[in-house]
GROMACS .gro file of C-alpha atoms in nm:
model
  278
    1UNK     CA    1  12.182 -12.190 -17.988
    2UNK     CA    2  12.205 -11.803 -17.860
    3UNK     CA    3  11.914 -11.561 -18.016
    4UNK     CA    4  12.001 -11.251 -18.198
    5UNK     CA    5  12.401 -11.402 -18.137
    6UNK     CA    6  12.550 -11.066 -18.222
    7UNK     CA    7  12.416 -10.787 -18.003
    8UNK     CA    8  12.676 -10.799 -17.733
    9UNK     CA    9  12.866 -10.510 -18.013
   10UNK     CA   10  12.589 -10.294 -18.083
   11UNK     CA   11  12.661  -9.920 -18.159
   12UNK     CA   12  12.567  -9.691 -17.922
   13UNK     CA   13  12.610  -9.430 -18.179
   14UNK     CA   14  12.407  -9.615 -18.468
   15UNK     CA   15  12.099  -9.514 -18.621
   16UNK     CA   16  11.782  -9.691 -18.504
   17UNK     CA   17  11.742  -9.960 -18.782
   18UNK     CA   18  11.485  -9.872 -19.101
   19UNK     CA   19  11.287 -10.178 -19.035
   20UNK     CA   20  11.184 -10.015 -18.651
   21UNK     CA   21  10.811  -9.856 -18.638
   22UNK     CA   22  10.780  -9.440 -18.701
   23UNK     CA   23  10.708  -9.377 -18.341
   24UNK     CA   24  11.067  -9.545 -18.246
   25UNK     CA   25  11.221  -9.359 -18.529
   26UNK     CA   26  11.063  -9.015 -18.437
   27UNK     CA   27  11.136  -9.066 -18.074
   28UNK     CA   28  11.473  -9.153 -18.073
   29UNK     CA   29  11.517  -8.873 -18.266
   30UNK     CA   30  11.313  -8.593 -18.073
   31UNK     CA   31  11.512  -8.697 -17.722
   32UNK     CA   32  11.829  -8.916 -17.811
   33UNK     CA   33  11.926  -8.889 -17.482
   34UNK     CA   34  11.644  -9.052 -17.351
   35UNK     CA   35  11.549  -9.308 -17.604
   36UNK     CA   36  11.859  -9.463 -17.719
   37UNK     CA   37  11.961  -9.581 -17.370
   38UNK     CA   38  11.630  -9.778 -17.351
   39UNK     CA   39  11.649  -9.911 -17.701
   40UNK     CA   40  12.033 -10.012 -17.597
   41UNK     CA   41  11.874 -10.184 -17.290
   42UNK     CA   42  11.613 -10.353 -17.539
   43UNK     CA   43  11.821 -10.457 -17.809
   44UNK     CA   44  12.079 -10.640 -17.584
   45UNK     CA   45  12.037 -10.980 -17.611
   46UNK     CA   46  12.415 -11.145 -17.591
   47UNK     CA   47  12.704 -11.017 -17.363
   48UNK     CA   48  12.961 -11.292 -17.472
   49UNK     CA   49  13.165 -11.258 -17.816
   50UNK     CA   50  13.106 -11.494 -18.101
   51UNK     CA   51  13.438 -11.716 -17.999
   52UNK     CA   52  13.295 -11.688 -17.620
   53UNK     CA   53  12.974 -11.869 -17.739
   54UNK     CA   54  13.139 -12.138 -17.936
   55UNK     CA   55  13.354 -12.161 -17.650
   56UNK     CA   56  13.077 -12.200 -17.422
   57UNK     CA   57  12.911 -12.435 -17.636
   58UNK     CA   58  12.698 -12.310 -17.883
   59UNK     CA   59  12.629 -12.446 -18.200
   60UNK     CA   60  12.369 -12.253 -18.366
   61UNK     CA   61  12.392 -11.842 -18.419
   62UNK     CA   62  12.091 -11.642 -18.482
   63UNK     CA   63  12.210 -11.370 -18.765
   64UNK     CA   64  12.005 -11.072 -18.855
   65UNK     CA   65  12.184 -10.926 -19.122
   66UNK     CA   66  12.148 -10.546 -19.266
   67UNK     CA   67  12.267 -10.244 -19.503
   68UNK     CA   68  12.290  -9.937 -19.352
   69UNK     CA   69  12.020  -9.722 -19.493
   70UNK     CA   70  12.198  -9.429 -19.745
   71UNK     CA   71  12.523  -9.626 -19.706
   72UNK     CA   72  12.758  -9.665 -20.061
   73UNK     CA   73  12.955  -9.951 -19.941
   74UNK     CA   74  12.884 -10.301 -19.959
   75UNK     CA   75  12.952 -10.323 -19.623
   76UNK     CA   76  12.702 -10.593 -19.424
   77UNK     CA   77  12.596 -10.585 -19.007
   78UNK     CA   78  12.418 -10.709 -18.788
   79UNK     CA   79  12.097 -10.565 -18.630
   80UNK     CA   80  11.862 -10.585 -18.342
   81UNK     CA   81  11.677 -10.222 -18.364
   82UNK     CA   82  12.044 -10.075 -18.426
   83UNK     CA   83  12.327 -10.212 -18.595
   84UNK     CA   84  12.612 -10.384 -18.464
   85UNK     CA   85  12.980 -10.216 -18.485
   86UNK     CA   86  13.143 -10.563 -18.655
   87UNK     CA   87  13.049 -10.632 -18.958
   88UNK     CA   88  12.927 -10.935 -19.120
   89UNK     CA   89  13.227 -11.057 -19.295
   90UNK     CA   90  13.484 -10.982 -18.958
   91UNK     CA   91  13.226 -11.227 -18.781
   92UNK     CA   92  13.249 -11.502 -19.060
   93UNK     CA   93  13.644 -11.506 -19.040
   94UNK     CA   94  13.616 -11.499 -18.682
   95UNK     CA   95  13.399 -11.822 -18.697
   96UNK     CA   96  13.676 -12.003 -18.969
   97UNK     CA   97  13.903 -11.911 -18.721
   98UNK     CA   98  13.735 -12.041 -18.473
   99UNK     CA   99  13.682 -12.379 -18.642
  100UNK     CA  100  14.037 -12.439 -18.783
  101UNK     CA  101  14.120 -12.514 -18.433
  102UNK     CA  102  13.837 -12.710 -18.361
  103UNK     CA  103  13.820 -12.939 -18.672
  104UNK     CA  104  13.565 -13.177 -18.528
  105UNK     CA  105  13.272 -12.934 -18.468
  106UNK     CA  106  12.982 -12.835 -18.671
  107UNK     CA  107  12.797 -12.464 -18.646
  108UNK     CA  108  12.508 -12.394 -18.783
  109UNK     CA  109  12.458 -12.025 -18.923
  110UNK     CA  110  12.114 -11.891 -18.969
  111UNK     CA  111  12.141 -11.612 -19.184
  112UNK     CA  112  11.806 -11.412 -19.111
  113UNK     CA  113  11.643 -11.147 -19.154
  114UNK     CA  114  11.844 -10.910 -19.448
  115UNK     CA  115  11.729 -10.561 -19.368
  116UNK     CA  116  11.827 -10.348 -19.680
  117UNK     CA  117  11.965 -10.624 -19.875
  118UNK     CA  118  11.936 -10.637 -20.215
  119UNK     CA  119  11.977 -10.819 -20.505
  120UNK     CA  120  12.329 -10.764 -20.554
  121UNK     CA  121  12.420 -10.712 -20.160
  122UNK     CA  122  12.259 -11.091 -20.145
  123UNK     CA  123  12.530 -11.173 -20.419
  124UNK     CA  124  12.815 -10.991 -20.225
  125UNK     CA  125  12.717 -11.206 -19.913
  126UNK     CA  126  12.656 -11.545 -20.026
  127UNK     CA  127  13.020 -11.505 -20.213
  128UNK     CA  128  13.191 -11.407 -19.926
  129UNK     CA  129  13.031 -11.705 -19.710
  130UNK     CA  130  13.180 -11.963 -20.003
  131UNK     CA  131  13.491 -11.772 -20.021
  132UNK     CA  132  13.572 -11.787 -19.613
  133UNK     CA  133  13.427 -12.127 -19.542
  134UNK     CA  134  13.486 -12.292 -19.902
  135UNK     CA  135  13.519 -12.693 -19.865
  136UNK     CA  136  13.374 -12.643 -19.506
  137UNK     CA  137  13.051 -12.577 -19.634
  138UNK     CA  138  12.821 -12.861 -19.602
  139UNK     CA  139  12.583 -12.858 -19.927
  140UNK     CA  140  12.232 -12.933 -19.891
  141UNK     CA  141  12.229 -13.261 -20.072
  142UNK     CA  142  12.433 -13.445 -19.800
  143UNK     CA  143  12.261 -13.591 -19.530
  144UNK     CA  144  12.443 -13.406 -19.198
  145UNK     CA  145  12.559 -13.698 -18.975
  146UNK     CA  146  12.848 -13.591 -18.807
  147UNK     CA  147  13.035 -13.907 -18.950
  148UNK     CA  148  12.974 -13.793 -19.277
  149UNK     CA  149  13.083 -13.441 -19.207
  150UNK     CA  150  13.408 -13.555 -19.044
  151UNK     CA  151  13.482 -13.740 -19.351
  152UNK     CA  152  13.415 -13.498 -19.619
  153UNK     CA  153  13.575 -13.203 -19.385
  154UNK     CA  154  13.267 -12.998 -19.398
  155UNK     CA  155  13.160 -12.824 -19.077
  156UNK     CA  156  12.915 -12.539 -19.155
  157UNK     CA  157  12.564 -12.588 -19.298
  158UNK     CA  158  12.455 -12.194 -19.351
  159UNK     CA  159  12.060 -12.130 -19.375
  160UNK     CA  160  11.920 -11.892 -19.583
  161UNK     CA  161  11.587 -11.713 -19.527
  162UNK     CA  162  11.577 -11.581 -19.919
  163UNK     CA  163  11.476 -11.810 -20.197
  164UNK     CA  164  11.614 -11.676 -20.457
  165UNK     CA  165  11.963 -11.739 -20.343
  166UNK     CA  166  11.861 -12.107 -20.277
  167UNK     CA  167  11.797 -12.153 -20.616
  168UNK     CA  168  12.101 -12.098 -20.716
  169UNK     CA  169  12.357 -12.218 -20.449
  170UNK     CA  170  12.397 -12.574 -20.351
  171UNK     CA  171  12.610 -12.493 -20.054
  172UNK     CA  172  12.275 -12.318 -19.878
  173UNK     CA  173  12.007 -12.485 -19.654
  174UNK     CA  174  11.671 -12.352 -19.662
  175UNK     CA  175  11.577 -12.143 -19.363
  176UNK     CA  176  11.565 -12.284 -19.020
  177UNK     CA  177  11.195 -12.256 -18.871
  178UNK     CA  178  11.217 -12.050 -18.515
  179UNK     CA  179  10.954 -12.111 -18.307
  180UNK     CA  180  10.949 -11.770 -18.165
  181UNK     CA  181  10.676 -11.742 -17.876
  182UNK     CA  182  10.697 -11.285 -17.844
  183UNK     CA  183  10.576 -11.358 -17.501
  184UNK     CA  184  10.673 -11.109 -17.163
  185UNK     CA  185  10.599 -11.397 -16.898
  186UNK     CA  186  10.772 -11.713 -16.887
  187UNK     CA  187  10.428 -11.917 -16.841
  188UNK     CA  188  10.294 -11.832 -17.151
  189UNK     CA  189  10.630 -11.895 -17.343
  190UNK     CA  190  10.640 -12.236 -17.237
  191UNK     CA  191  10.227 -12.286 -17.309
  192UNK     CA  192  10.342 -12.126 -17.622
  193UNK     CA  193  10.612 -12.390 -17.654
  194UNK     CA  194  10.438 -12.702 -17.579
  195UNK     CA  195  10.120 -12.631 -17.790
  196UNK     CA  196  10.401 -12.599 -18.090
  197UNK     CA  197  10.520 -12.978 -17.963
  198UNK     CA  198  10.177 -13.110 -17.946
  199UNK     CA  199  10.163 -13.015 -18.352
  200UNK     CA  200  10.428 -13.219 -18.448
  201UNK     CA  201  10.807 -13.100 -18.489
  202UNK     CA  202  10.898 -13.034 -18.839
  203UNK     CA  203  11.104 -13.311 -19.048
  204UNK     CA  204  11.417 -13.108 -19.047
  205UNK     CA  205  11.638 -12.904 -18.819
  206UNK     CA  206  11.387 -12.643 -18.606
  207UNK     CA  207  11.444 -12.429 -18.369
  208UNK     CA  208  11.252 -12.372 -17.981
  209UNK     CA  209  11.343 -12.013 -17.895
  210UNK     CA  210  11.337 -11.987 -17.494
  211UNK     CA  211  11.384 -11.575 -17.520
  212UNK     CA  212  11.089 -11.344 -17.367
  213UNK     CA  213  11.034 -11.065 -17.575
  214UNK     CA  214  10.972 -10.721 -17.479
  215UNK     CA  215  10.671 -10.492 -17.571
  216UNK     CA  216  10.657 -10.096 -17.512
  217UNK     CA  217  10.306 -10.150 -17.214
  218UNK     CA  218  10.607 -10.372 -17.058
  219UNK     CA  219  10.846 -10.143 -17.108
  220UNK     CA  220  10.690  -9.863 -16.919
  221UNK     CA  221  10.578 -10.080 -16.655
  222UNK     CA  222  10.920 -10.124 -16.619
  223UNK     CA  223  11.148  -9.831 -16.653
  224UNK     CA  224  11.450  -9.955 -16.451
  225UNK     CA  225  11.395 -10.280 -16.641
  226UNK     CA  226  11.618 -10.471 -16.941
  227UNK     CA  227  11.610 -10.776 -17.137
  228UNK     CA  228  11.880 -10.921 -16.945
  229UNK     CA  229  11.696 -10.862 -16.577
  230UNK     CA  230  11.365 -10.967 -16.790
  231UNK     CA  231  11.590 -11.305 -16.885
  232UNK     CA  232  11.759 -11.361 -16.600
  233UNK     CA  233  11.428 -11.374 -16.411
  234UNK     CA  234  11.283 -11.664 -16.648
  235UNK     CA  235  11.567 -11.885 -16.669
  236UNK     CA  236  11.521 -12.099 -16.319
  237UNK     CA  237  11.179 -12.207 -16.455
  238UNK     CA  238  11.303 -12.235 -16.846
  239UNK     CA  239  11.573 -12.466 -16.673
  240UNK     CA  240  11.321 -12.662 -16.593
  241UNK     CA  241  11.155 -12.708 -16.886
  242UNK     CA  242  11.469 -12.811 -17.106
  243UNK     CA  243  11.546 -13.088 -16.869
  244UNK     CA  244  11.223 -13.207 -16.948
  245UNK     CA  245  11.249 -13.257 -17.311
  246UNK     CA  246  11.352 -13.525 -17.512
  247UNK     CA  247  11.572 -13.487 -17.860
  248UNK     CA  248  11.505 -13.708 -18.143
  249UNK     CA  249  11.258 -13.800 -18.449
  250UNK     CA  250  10.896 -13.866 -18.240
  251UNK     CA  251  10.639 -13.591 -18.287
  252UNK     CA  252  10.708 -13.407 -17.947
  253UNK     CA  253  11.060 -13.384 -17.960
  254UNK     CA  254  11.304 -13.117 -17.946
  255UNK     CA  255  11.561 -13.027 -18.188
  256UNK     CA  256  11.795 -12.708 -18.141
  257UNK     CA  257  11.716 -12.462 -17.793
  258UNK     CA  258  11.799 -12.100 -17.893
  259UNK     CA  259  11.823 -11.855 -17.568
  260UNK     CA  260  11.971 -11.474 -17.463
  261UNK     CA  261  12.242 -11.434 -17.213
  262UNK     CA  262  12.368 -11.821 -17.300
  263UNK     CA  263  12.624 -11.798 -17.044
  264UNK     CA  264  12.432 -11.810 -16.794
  265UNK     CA  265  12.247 -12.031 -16.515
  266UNK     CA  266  12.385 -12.331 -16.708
  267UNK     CA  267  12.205 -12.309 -17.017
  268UNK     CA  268  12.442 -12.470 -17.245
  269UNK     CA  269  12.485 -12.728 -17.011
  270UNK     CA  270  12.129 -12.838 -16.972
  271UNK     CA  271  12.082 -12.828 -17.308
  272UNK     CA  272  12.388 -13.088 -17.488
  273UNK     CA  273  12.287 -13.297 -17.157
  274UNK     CA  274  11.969 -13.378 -17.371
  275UNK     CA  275  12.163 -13.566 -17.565
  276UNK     CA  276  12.220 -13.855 -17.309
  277UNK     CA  277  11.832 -13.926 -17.348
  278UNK     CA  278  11.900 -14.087 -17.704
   0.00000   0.00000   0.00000
């Protein structure tokens, strides 16, 4: 899986998003010139394109989706403290596209967060998802083996973190629990990580999210810093860890690995390996 799979396109132009604290807001706006670079060097979590990561080999992408604050359209992005410069529905027809040519895989989209969303922008999306993917949408009452999949011709299950819209469409999963660690050092992430295991993994699909996560004491620690030198820092002893785990059913087993900058240091690699442990 890649975290926050869309920020490779953010705007450098874009407002800061209205979900983002005062004191971001206020700053950014005081000395642009200052601020926004940061935030850009923050926010950036991806460098390869959608296609790139299915290419590379990921199955799972992370979506926070928004509405533009004072916007008229109905037009949907994606945000990580800004918004992204594709929108929502360019991305969806980009993953059909992707998966007409590949008729044997299976993504999973996790359809997050919803920043300005409302009732009727939650109707405009969940109609555009069954109108792109139609028959390739696996409903929630089928049991997901890829066999099954294969022979009904579905190959998206789409998770949606708002209940209401559950209620009412079959063709969406509930949301897909992310067990997000919002730690700066790569030893406490994994402590993080394994005292999650040691509870028991839930019944269903979950999610391990190997990202380190930023604060603003580590941010002025490090002014020359980003997310990607913060990432790229962490992954030879987060390589580590995956090849330790095991997928599968028992209690301290591991289910889908979401990380930033997936094409790199063999990530995708070490993680589908797992899968010779079964």
């Amino acid at each position: 899986g890649s975290h926050d799979t869309m920020t490779y396109c953010l705007d450098k132009r874009s407002a800061v998003s209205g979900n983002e604290s005062k004191l971001v807001k206020f700053l950014n706006k005081c000395m642009p010139c200052i601020v926004h670079p940061i935030i850009m060097k923050w926010s950036t979590t991806q460098v390869l394109t959608a296609t790139e990561q299915l290419e590379a080999g990921v199955r799972y992408l992370d979506f926070r989706i928004a509405h533009k604050a004072n916007d008229p359209s109905t037009n949907l992005y994606f945000v990580h403290m800004v918004y992204t410069t594709v929108t929502v529905q360019d991305t969806l027809w980009e993953v059909l596209r992707w998966l007409e040519t590949h008729p044997r895989e299976v993504v999973i989209l996790a359809c997050r967060n919803f920043d300005g969303l409302t009732k009727r922008l939650h109707s405009h999306l969940v109609a555009c998802i069954k109108e792109i993917f139609q028959c390739k949408l696996c409903p929630r009452n089928v049991v997901p083996t890829l066999r099954t999949m294969w022979q009904l011709g579905h190959q998206v299950i789409v998770s949606y973190e708002e209940d209401m819209e559950l209620e009412q469409h079959c063709e969406l999963w509930p949301a897909v629990p992310y067990w997000w660690g919002n730690k700066t050092s790569t030893r406490a992430l994994i402590r993080y990580l394994e005292r999650m295991k040691r509870r028991g993994r839930p019944g269903k699909f979950f999610v391990a999210g190997i990202n380190l996560t930023e604060n603003l004491g580590y941010i002025l620690l490090h002014p020359f810093g980003s997310l990607k030198k913060m990432t790229l820092r962490s992954l030879p002893c987060l390589k580590i860890w995956i090849k330790q785990q095991y997928p599968g059913p028992k209690k301290e087993c591991i289910n889908i690995i979401a990380g930033d900058f997936i094409g790199n240091n063999d990530f995708v690699k070490d993680v589908i390996e797992l899968n010779t442990k079964i």
